[in-house]
CSV table of C-alpha atoms in Angstrom, one decimal:
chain,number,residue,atom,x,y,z
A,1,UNK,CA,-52.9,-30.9,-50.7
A,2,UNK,CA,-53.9,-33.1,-47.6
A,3,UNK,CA,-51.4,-35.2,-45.9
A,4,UNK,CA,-52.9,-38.7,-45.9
A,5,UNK,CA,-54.0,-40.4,-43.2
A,6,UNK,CA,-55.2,-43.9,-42.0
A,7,UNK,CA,-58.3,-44.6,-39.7
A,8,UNK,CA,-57.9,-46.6,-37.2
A,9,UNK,CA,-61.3,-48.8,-36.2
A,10,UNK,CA,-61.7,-50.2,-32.8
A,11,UNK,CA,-61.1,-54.5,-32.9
A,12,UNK,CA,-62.8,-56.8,-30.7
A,13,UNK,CA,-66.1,-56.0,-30.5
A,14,UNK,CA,-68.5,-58.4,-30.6
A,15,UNK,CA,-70.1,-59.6,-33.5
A,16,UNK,CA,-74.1,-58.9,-31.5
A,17,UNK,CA,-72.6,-55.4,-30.5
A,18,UNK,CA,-71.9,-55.0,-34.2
A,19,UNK,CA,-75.2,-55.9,-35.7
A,20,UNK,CA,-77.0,-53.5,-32.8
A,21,UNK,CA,-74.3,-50.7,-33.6
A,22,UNK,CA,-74.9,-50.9,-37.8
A,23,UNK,CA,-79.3,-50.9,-37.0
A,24,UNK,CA,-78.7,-48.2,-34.5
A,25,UNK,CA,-76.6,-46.2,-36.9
A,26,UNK,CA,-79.6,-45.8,-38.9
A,27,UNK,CA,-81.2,-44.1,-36.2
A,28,UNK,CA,-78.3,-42.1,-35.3
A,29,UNK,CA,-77.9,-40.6,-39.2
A,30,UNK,CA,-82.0,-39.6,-39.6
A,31,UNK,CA,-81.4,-38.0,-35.9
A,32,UNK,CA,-78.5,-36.1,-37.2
A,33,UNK,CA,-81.2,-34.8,-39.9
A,34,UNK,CA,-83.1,-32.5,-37.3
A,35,UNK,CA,-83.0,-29.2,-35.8
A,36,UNK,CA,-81.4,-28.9,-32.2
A,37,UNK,CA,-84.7,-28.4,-30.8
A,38,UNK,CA,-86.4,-31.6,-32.0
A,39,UNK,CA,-83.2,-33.6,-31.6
A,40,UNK,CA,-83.1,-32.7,-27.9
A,41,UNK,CA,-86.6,-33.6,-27.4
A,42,UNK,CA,-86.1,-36.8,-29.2
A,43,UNK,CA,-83.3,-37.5,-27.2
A,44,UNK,CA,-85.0,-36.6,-23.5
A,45,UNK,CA,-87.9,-39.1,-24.5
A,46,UNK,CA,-85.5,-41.7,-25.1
A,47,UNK,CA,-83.3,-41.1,-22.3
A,48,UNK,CA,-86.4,-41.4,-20.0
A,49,UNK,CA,-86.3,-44.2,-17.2
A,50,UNK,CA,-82.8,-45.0,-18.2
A,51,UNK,CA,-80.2,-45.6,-15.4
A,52,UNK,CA,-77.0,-43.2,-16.3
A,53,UNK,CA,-74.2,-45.6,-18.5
A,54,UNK,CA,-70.8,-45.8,-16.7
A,55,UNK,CA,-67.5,-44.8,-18.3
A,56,UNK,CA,-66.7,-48.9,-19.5
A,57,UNK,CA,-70.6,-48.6,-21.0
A,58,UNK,CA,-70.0,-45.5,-22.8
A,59,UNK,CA,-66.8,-46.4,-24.5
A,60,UNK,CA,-67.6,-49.6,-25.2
A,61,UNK,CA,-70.8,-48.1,-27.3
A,62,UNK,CA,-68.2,-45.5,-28.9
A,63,UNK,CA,-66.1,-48.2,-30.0
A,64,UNK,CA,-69.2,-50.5,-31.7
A,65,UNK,CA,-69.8,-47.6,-33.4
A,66,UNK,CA,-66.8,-46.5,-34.7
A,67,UNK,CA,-66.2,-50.3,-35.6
A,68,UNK,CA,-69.2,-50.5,-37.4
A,69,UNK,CA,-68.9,-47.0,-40.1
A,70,UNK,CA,-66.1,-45.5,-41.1
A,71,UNK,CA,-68.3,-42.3,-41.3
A,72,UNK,CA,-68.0,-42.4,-37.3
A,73,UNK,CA,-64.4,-42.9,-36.9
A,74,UNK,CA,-63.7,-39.9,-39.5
A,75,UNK,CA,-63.1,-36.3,-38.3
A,76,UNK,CA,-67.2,-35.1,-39.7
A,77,UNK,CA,-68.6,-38.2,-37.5
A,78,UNK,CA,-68.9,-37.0,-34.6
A,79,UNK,CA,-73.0,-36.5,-34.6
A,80,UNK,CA,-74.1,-39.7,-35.9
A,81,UNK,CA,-71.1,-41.4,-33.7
A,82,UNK,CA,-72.3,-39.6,-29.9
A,83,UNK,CA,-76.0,-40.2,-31.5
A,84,UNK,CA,-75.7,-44.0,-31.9
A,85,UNK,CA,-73.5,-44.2,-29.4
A,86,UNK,CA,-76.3,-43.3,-26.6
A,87,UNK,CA,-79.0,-44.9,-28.0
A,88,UNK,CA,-76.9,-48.2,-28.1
A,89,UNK,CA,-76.4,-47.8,-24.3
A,90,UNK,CA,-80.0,-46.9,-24.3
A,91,UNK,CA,-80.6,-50.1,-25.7
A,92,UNK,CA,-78.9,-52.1,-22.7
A,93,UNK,CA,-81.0,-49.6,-20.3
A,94,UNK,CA,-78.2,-47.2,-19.8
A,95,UNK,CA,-77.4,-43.2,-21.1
A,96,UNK,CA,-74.3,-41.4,-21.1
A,97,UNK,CA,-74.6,-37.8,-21.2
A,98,UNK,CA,-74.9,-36.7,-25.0
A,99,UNK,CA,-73.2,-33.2,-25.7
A,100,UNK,CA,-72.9,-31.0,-28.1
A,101,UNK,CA,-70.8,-27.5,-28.1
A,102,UNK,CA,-67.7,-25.6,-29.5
A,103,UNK,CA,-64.0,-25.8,-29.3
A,104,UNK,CA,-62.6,-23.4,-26.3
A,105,UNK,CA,-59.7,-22.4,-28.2
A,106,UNK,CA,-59.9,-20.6,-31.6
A,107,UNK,CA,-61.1,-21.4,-34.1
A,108,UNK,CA,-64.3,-22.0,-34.0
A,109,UNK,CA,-65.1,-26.1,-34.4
A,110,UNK,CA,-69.1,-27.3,-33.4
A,111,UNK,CA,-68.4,-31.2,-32.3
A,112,UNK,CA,-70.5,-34.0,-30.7
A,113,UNK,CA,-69.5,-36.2,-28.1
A,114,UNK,CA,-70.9,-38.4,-25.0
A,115,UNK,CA,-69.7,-38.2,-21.4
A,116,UNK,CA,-70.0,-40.7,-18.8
A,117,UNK,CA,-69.3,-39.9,-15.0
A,118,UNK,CA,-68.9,-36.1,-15.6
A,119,UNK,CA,-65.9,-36.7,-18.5
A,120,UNK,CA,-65.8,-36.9,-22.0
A,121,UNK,CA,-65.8,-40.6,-23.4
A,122,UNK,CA,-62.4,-41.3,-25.0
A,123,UNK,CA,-62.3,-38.1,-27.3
A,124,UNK,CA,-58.6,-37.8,-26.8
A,125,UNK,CA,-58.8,-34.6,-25.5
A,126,UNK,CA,-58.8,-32.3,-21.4
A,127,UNK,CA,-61.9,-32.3,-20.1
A,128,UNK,CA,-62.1,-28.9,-20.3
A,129,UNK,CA,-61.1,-28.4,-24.2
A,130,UNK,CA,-64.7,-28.1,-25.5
A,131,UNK,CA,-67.7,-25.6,-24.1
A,132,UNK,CA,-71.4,-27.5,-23.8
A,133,UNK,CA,-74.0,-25.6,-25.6
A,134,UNK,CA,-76.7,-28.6,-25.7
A,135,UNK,CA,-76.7,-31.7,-22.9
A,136,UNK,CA,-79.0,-34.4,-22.8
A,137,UNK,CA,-79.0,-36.2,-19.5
A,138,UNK,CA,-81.0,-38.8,-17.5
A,139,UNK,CA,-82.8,-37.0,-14.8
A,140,UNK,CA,-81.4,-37.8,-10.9
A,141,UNK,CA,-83.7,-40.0,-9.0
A,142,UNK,CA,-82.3,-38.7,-5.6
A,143,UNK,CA,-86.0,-36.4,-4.9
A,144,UNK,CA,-88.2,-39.1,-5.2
């Protein structure tokens, strides 16, 4: 038996933020359809020229999203949520750092999430609480 539970979907976002976040979610749930390999590609050529999204960008993408689909806010979402979530900054010329990896402590969870200034965007959780196996960031600028 599972203990039910209520969802709780971020309020006042915008009503432009929400009509980018549902056509972006489209995106984000064919990107969820491929391997690792092509997804990271995908994602480095549309992380290219973008400026890197600070934490207020980040989570403010995170919460369009998770206004926008329940499928984001629930527990499963996380790909599709961290998926739409950067290419909505991408959209406003930003990227947060888009992550995926495991659970430190047993047992064994694979989850999704964005980071923004070196720490995890509003996943509720210690920095350190989940390893990175894949990371898609924007390139530094600082050796040109």
């Amino acid at each position: 038996m599972t203990t039910p539970s209520a969802l709780e979907r971020p309020t006042g976002v915008p009503f432009a933020r929400r009509m980018a976040a549902r056509l972006v979610l489209f995106a984000a749930l064919a990107l969820s359809l491929l391997p690792p390999r092509r997804l990271r590609a995908v994602l480095h050529f549309a992380c290219r020229g973008a400026m890197p999204a600070t934490a207020a960008q980040a989570k403010n993408a995170r919460d369009a999203m998770c206004a926008v689909s329940l499928r984001c806010v629930g527990p499963k979402g996380c790909l599709p949520r961290s998926l739409g979530a950067a290419l909505l900054c991408r959209l406003g010329g930003s990227w947060p750092t888009w992550c995926t990896g495991v659970r430190v402590v047993p047992p064994f969870t694979a989850h999704a999430w964005i980071e923004a200034d070196g720490r995890p965007v509003d996943e509720g959780v210690p920095d350190d609480y989940f390893t990175r196996l894949i990371t898609v960031a924007v390139a530094s600028r600082s050796g040109r």
